[in-house]
Short mmCIF file of C-alpha atoms in Angstrom, two decimals:
data_model
loop_
_atom_site.label_atom_id
_atom_site.label_comp_id
_atom_site.label_asym_id
_atom_site.label_seq_id
_atom_site.Cartn_x
_atom_site.Cartn_y
_atom_site.Cartn_z
CA MET A 31 1.04 -5.21 -39.52
CA LYS A 32 3.17 -8.40 -39.80
CA LYS A 33 5.34 -6.70 -42.43
CA ILE A 34 5.86 -3.71 -40.04
CA SER A 35 6.86 -6.21 -37.33
CA VAL A 36 9.39 -8.02 -39.63
CA LEU A 37 10.92 -4.42 -40.65
CA ILE A 38 11.11 -3.76 -36.79
CA ALA A 39 12.77 -6.83 -36.13
CA ALA A 40 15.24 -6.45 -38.88
CA ALA A 41 16.18 -3.01 -37.90
CA LEU A 42 16.69 -4.03 -34.32
CA VAL A 43 18.96 -6.97 -35.19
CA LEU A 44 20.97 -4.64 -37.71
CA ALA A 45 21.20 -2.28 -34.57
CA GLY A 46 22.68 -4.93 -32.44
CA CYS A 47 19.53 -5.82 -30.45
CA SER A 48 18.55 -9.65 -30.42
CA THR A 49 14.76 -9.42 -30.15
CA THR A 50 12.03 -10.70 -32.03
CA GLU A 51 8.24 -10.09 -31.09
CA ASN A 52 6.12 -7.08 -30.46
CA THR A 53 5.74 -5.83 -26.89
CA PHE A 54 5.86 -2.42 -25.14
CA GLU A 55 9.03 -1.70 -26.78
CA ASN A 56 8.32 -3.25 -30.05
CA ALA A 57 10.18 -6.33 -29.52
CA VAL A 58 10.52 -9.00 -26.81
CA CYS A 59 13.76 -11.34 -25.90
CA ASP A 60 12.85 -15.13 -26.66
CA GLY A 61 15.04 -15.95 -23.45
CA VAL A 62 16.07 -13.34 -20.81
CA GLU A 63 17.18 -9.89 -21.77
CA VAL A 64 20.36 -8.74 -19.76
CA LYS A 65 21.10 -4.93 -19.56
CA VAL A 66 24.26 -3.06 -17.90
CA ASN A 67 23.98 0.56 -17.29
CA TYR A 68 27.35 1.85 -16.12
CA GLY A 69 26.04 5.12 -14.91
CA ILE A 70 28.91 7.55 -14.13
CA LEU A 71 31.56 4.82 -14.67
CA THR A 72 33.17 4.36 -18.03
CA GLY A 73 31.70 1.09 -19.41
CA ASP A 74 29.82 0.33 -22.63
CA PRO A 75 26.24 -0.29 -22.01
CA VAL A 76 25.23 -3.94 -22.45
CA ASN A 77 21.82 -5.08 -23.93
CA GLU A 78 21.83 -8.54 -24.76
CA CYS A 79 19.21 -11.24 -25.26
CA ILE A 80 20.49 -14.95 -23.93
CA THR A 81 18.62 -17.93 -24.73
CA PHE A 82 18.85 -21.11 -22.73
CA ASP A 83 17.23 -24.76 -22.61
CA GLY A 84 14.67 -25.37 -19.89
CA GLU A 85 12.22 -22.72 -18.31
CA GLN A 86 14.46 -21.16 -15.87
CA ILE A 87 18.09 -19.78 -15.64
CA LEU A 88 19.96 -18.61 -12.63
CA ALA A 89 20.37 -14.70 -12.81
CA LEU A 90 24.20 -15.16 -12.36
CA ASP A 91 24.33 -17.70 -15.28
CA ALA A 92 22.34 -15.22 -17.43
CA LEU A 93 24.77 -12.13 -16.65
CA ASN A 94 27.82 -14.30 -17.49
CA GLN A 95 26.31 -15.99 -20.55
CA ALA A 96 25.93 -11.95 -21.68
CA GLY A 97 29.55 -11.62 -21.09
CA VAL A 98 28.83 -9.90 -17.88
CA VAL A 99 31.30 -10.82 -14.83
CA THR A 100 30.30 -9.86 -11.52
CA GLU A 101 32.41 -9.66 -8.27
CA GLY A 102 30.86 -9.82 -4.96
CA THR A 103 32.45 -8.50 -1.71
CA VAL A 104 34.59 -10.20 0.90
CA THR A 105 31.80 -10.05 3.56
CA TYR A 106 28.76 -10.67 1.32
CA PRO A 107 30.50 -12.92 -1.74
CA ASP A 108 27.50 -13.95 -3.51
CA ALA A 109 24.69 -11.63 -2.30
CA ILE A 110 26.27 -8.36 -3.37
CA VAL A 111 27.54 -7.08 -6.64
CA CYS A 112 30.61 -4.93 -5.99
CA ARG A 113 32.09 -4.79 -9.64
CA VAL A 114 30.92 -5.39 -13.04
CA ASN A 115 33.40 -6.24 -15.79
CA GLY A 116 36.00 -4.64 -13.29
CA LEU A 117 34.08 -1.50 -12.65
CA PRO A 118 34.52 0.27 -10.58
CA ALA A 119 38.30 -0.20 -10.27
CA GLU A 120 39.93 -0.47 -6.91
CA ASP A 121 42.45 2.33 -7.91
CA VAL A 122 40.16 4.85 -9.29
CA ALA A 123 38.19 7.15 -6.98
CA ILE A 124 34.54 7.36 -7.45
CA GLU A 125 33.61 10.96 -7.44
CA VAL A 126 30.02 11.87 -6.26
CA GLU A 127 28.90 15.25 -5.52
CA GLY A 128 28.72 15.68 -1.81
CA GLU A 129 31.08 12.85 -0.82
CA ASP A 130 34.38 12.29 -0.37
CA PRO A 131 36.21 10.28 -3.12
CA HIS A 132 35.44 6.68 -2.72
CA PHE A 133 37.75 3.84 -3.57
CA GLU A 134 35.91 0.69 -3.87
CA SER A 135 37.75 -2.22 -2.21
CA CYS A 136 35.06 -4.77 -2.23
CA ALA A 137 35.72 -5.63 1.18
CA ASP A 138 32.33 -5.01 2.59
CA MET A 139 28.97 -3.18 1.67
CA PRO A 140 29.66 -0.66 -0.96
CA PRO A 141 28.34 3.03 0.16
CA ALA A 142 24.86 4.23 -0.26
CA PHE A 143 25.94 6.73 -2.60
CA ALA A 144 27.91 4.46 -5.17
CA TYR A 145 26.85 0.72 -5.66
CA TRP A 146 25.45 -1.78 -8.04
CA ALA A 147 21.65 -2.16 -8.09
CA LEU A 148 20.33 -5.28 -9.21
CA TRP A 149 17.03 -4.82 -11.35
CA VAL A 150 14.33 -7.43 -12.80
CA ILE A 151 11.55 -7.07 -14.91
CA ASN A 152 8.99 -9.63 -13.78
CA ASP A 153 5.86 -8.08 -15.28
CA GLU A 154 6.25 -5.73 -18.52
CA SER A 155 3.33 -3.72 -17.46
CA VAL A 156 5.19 -2.76 -14.02
CA GLY A 157 8.66 -2.37 -15.44
CA TRP A 158 11.94 -2.56 -13.51
CA GLU A 159 12.02 -3.22 -10.13
CA TYR A 160 14.63 -3.88 -7.66
CA ALA A 161 15.64 -7.71 -7.30
CA MET A 162 14.59 -9.12 -4.02
CA GLU A 163 17.61 -11.71 -3.74
CA GLY A 164 21.02 -11.59 -5.21
CA ALA A 165 22.16 -12.85 -8.73
CA SER A 166 23.39 -16.02 -7.48
CA THR A 167 19.79 -17.14 -6.39
CA LEU A 168 17.41 -15.45 -8.32
CA LEU A 169 15.79 -17.68 -10.83
CA LEU A 170 14.64 -16.00 -14.18
CA ASN A 171 11.97 -17.44 -16.34
CA LYS A 172 11.94 -16.72 -20.06
CA GLY A 173 10.50 -13.37 -20.89
CA GLN A 174 12.12 -11.67 -18.01
CA SER A 175 14.74 -9.15 -18.01
CA ILE A 176 17.65 -8.84 -15.53
CA GLY A 177 19.84 -5.40 -15.30
CA LEU A 178 22.39 -3.91 -13.43
CA ALA A 179 22.65 -0.10 -12.97
CA PHE A 180 25.56 1.87 -11.15
CA ALA A 181 23.78 4.12 -8.57
CA SER A 182 25.42 7.40 -7.65
CA GLY A 183 24.54 10.14 -5.34
CA THR A 184 20.94 9.97 -4.49
CA GLU A 185 19.82 8.58 -8.09
CA ALA A 186 19.41 4.87 -8.79
CA PRO A 187 18.87 4.80 -12.36
CA THR A 188 17.28 1.58 -14.06
CA PRO A 189 19.39 -0.56 -16.68
CA ASP A 190 17.49 1.40 -19.46
CA ASN A 191 18.73 5.03 -18.30
#
């Protein structure tokens, strides 16, 4: 069984995953897993394992360490994620069926049909849950996951799908 685990871990490293131990997905991050699902936006998914000293890391620091740059809104600078790595761009319309084209200015709360959802895995047996606070105040422990997923229309995808 140990040989299989080593082979799985090696395959994941070769595939670009930074994981090491068995869990529900056959591997777990030795720090905090960071994921980004751009949904209808044109961005490359992020799946990084970041490590850190100590027991906890601020979610915003974990995102930044994984190369994920977030921008808040004028009204809610640290509480809301309006852009991730520059997306959605202010000058590109967000097209969602049943809605008028939307240009995101990041002045105030994004619309309910086009927003970044902040997710966290606190317990692997439960899976992804909406974060109960923003990335600038949420503390993560080793073994947790943080993710952003762009929700459009009536669907709020998780960072995995």
